Amino acid sequence: MTPTIVLPIVIGGLYTAGVYLLLDRSLTRVILGFILLGNATNLLLLSASGPAALAPVFGYAEAEEMSDPLPQALVLTAIVITFGVTAFLLAMVHRSWRLVRQEVIEIDEEDRRVASREGQDADDIDPGELPPAARPAGKGNTLHSDVDVEAQLAQRYAGIPSDDVTFPPTRGAQS
């Protein structure tokens, strides 16, 4: 039997498409990319196991004519793991959709601000000398800003139903 070039091309195409989809901001495409990577890996394991042979059952065939059952077991395990991680990713996308009503990850302005800083060591920065726009956001620190973050968040998510639950106070709790 002559080796074929079709299977390596299909495996390479699946890996390429999977990595491309993983790099997108859409969570649905990330899930599809993960599924494609799992399928490409399964095909790679099966193609690396060698040519097809007889079933690995003693008495059915000679030892030299049997196929190796290890790659098949690895593929079955990889299918189960891929299914479990895909279910977890789907649950995360569902939760994200329920909270913010979108499945595309937004560009984080804080990440952009940090990335635009010049190369400085964090130990050399004095927070008191930073301009207000470059000061770290947070609660309970000595740096205060005129912007009310809680009011901005409340205004941004006004009208969007929340699935947060408020629990009654526990016994002995101070109210």
Short mmCIF file of C-alpha atoms in Angstrom, two decimals:
data_model
loop_
_atom_site.label_atom_id
_atom_site.label_comp_id
_atom_site.label_asym_id
_atom_site.label_seq_id
_atom_site.Cartn_x
_atom_site.Cartn_y
_atom_site.Cartn_z
CA MET A 1 0.00 0.00 0.00
CA THR A 2 1.40 3.40 -0.96
CA PRO A 3 1.25 6.30 1.45
CA THR A 4 -1.19 9.05 0.58
CA ILE A 5 -0.66 12.78 0.89
CA VAL A 6 -4.35 13.53 1.48
CA LEU A 7 -4.43 12.68 5.20
CA PRO A 8 -1.48 14.93 6.20
CA ILE A 9 -3.01 17.78 4.19
CA VAL A 10 -6.38 17.32 5.94
CA ILE A 11 -4.66 17.21 9.34
CA GLY A 12 -2.67 20.36 8.54
CA GLY A 13 -5.81 22.12 7.30
CA LEU A 14 -7.71 21.21 10.46
CA TYR A 15 -4.86 22.46 12.66
CA THR A 16 -4.61 25.69 10.65
CA ALA A 17 -8.34 26.38 10.80
CA GLY A 18 -8.46 25.48 14.50
CA VAL A 19 -5.64 27.84 15.46
CA TYR A 20 -7.14 30.61 13.31
CA LEU A 21 -10.51 30.25 15.04
CA LEU A 22 -8.90 30.11 18.50
CA LEU A 23 -7.36 33.54 17.94
CA ASP A 24 -10.73 35.22 17.33
CA ARG A 25 -12.60 37.32 19.92
CA SER A 26 -15.88 35.49 19.34
CA LEU A 27 -16.33 32.77 21.95
CA THR A 28 -18.34 30.61 19.54
CA ARG A 29 -15.43 30.58 17.11
CA VAL A 30 -13.06 29.72 19.95
CA ILE A 31 -15.17 26.65 20.72
CA LEU A 32 -15.25 25.64 17.05
CA GLY A 33 -11.46 26.08 16.86
CA PHE A 34 -11.00 23.87 19.91
CA ILE A 35 -13.19 21.17 18.36
CA LEU A 36 -11.19 21.32 15.11
CA LEU A 37 -7.91 21.00 17.03
CA GLY A 38 -9.27 17.96 18.87
CA ASN A 39 -10.34 16.30 15.63
CA ALA A 40 -7.00 17.06 13.98
CA THR A 41 -5.17 15.52 16.92
CA ASN A 42 -7.35 12.40 16.74
CA LEU A 43 -6.59 12.03 13.02
CA LEU A 44 -2.88 12.55 13.69
CA LEU A 45 -2.86 9.81 16.34
CA LEU A 46 -4.69 7.37 14.09
CA SER A 47 -2.52 8.10 11.07
CA ALA A 48 0.65 7.73 13.14
CA SER A 49 -0.45 4.29 14.38
CA GLY A 50 0.34 2.69 11.05
CA PRO A 51 -1.67 0.84 8.45
CA ALA A 52 -4.92 -0.88 9.30
CA ALA A 53 -4.60 -4.48 10.42
CA LEU A 54 -6.68 -7.21 12.02
CA ALA A 55 -8.43 -6.83 15.35
CA PRO A 56 -6.14 -7.27 18.38
CA VAL A 57 -7.90 -10.38 19.70
CA PHE A 58 -5.79 -13.43 20.51
CA GLY A 59 -6.80 -16.46 18.54
CA TYR A 60 -8.28 -14.34 15.77
CA ALA A 61 -4.98 -13.46 14.11
CA GLU A 62 -1.25 -13.87 14.54
CA ALA A 63 0.59 -11.26 16.65
CA GLU A 64 2.34 -9.80 13.60
CA GLU A 65 -0.99 -9.22 11.80
CA MET A 66 -2.69 -7.39 14.69
CA SER A 67 -3.07 -3.65 14.92
CA ASP A 68 -1.81 -1.75 17.95
CA PRO A 69 -4.76 -0.93 20.26
CA LEU A 70 -2.95 1.87 22.12
CA PRO A 71 -3.56 4.66 19.53
CA GLN A 72 -7.21 3.70 19.38
CA ALA A 73 -7.47 3.90 23.17
CA LEU A 74 -5.71 7.28 23.13
CA VAL A 75 -8.16 8.60 20.53
CA LEU A 76 -11.13 7.40 22.58
CA THR A 77 -9.70 9.14 25.64
CA ALA A 78 -9.05 12.31 23.62
CA ILE A 79 -12.66 12.28 22.37
CA VAL A 80 -13.98 12.13 25.92
CA ILE A 81 -11.65 14.91 27.11
CA THR A 82 -12.52 17.11 24.12
CA PHE A 83 -16.22 16.58 24.81
CA GLY A 84 -15.82 17.54 28.48
CA VAL A 85 -13.82 20.69 27.75
CA THR A 86 -16.25 21.67 24.99
CA ALA A 87 -19.16 21.32 27.41
CA PHE A 88 -17.30 23.52 29.90
CA LEU A 89 -16.59 26.15 27.23
CA LEU A 90 -20.25 26.12 26.16
CA ALA A 91 -21.28 26.70 29.78
CA MET A 92 -18.88 29.66 29.98
CA VAL A 93 -20.28 31.16 26.76
CA HIS A 94 -23.81 30.70 28.06
CA ARG A 95 -22.90 32.43 31.33
CA SER A 96 -21.21 35.28 29.46
CA TRP A 97 -24.29 35.67 27.27
CA ARG A 98 -26.57 35.76 30.30
CA LEU A 99 -24.48 38.44 32.02
CA VAL A 100 -23.59 40.89 29.25
CA ARG A 101 -25.77 39.78 26.31
CA GLN A 102 -22.87 39.38 23.93
CA GLU A 103 -20.46 36.62 23.09
CA VAL A 104 -17.66 38.73 21.66
CA ILE A 105 -14.98 39.70 24.15
CA GLU A 106 -14.56 43.47 24.26
CA ILE A 107 -11.26 45.27 24.06
CA ASP A 108 -10.20 46.04 27.59
CA GLU A 109 -9.22 49.69 27.94
CA GLU A 110 -7.12 48.95 31.02
CA ASP A 111 -5.04 46.47 29.01
CA ARG A 112 -4.54 49.06 26.29
CA ARG A 113 -3.46 51.65 28.86
CA VAL A 114 -0.96 49.29 30.45
CA ALA A 115 0.40 48.20 27.06
CA SER A 116 0.92 51.82 25.98
CA ARG A 117 3.13 52.64 28.98
CA GLU A 118 6.81 53.08 28.44
CA GLY A 119 9.12 50.39 29.68
CA GLN A 120 9.32 51.17 33.39
CA ASP A 121 9.94 48.93 36.32
CA ALA A 122 6.96 48.82 38.69
CA ASP A 123 9.26 49.41 41.67
CA ASP A 124 10.46 52.70 40.17
CA ILE A 125 6.95 54.15 39.75
CA ASP A 126 5.64 56.45 42.47
CA PRO A 127 1.81 56.41 42.31
CA GLY A 128 1.66 59.98 43.60
CA GLU A 129 3.59 61.27 40.57
CA LEU A 130 1.42 59.52 37.97
CA PRO A 131 -1.16 61.56 36.07
CA PRO A 132 -4.74 60.74 37.15
CA ALA A 133 -5.46 58.79 33.93
CA ALA A 134 -2.51 56.46 34.55
CA ARG A 135 -3.20 55.77 38.22
CA PRO A 136 -4.27 52.27 39.12
CA ALA A 137 -7.95 51.81 39.77
CA GLY A 138 -9.03 50.23 43.00
CA LYS A 139 -10.85 50.59 46.24
CA GLY A 140 -9.38 51.36 49.63
CA ASN A 141 -6.09 52.75 48.41
CA THR A 142 -4.73 56.24 48.83
CA LEU A 143 -5.25 57.17 45.19
CA HIS A 144 -8.70 58.60 44.59
CA SER A 145 -10.20 59.71 41.36
CA ASP A 146 -13.12 61.98 40.56
CA VAL A 147 -14.74 59.23 38.48
CA ASP A 148 -17.41 57.17 40.26
CA VAL A 149 -16.82 53.69 38.87
CA GLU A 150 -19.89 52.20 40.55
CA ALA A 151 -22.16 54.81 38.96
CA GLN A 152 -20.62 54.21 35.52
CA LEU A 153 -21.17 50.45 35.81
CA ALA A 154 -24.74 50.93 37.02
CA GLN A 155 -25.45 53.24 34.08
CA ARG A 156 -23.80 50.90 31.58
CA TYR A 157 -25.76 47.83 32.66
CA ALA A 158 -29.05 49.58 33.42
CA GLY A 159 -32.00 47.64 32.07
CA ILE A 160 -30.09 44.37 31.73
CA PRO A 161 -31.57 41.78 34.05
CA SER A 162 -29.07 40.24 36.42
CA ASP A 163 -29.07 36.65 37.58
CA ASP A 164 -27.23 37.48 40.79
CA VAL A 165 -28.97 36.22 43.90
CA THR A 166 -29.08 38.03 47.22
CA PHE A 167 -29.04 35.64 50.13
CA PRO A 168 -30.73 36.32 53.44
CA PRO A 169 -28.36 37.02 56.33
CA THR A 170 -27.10 33.99 58.20
CA ARG A 171 -27.83 33.41 61.86
CA GLY A 172 -25.87 35.64 64.18
CA ALA A 173 -24.82 38.03 61.39
CA GLN A 174 -24.69 41.73 62.21
CA SER A 175 -27.13 43.78 60.14
#
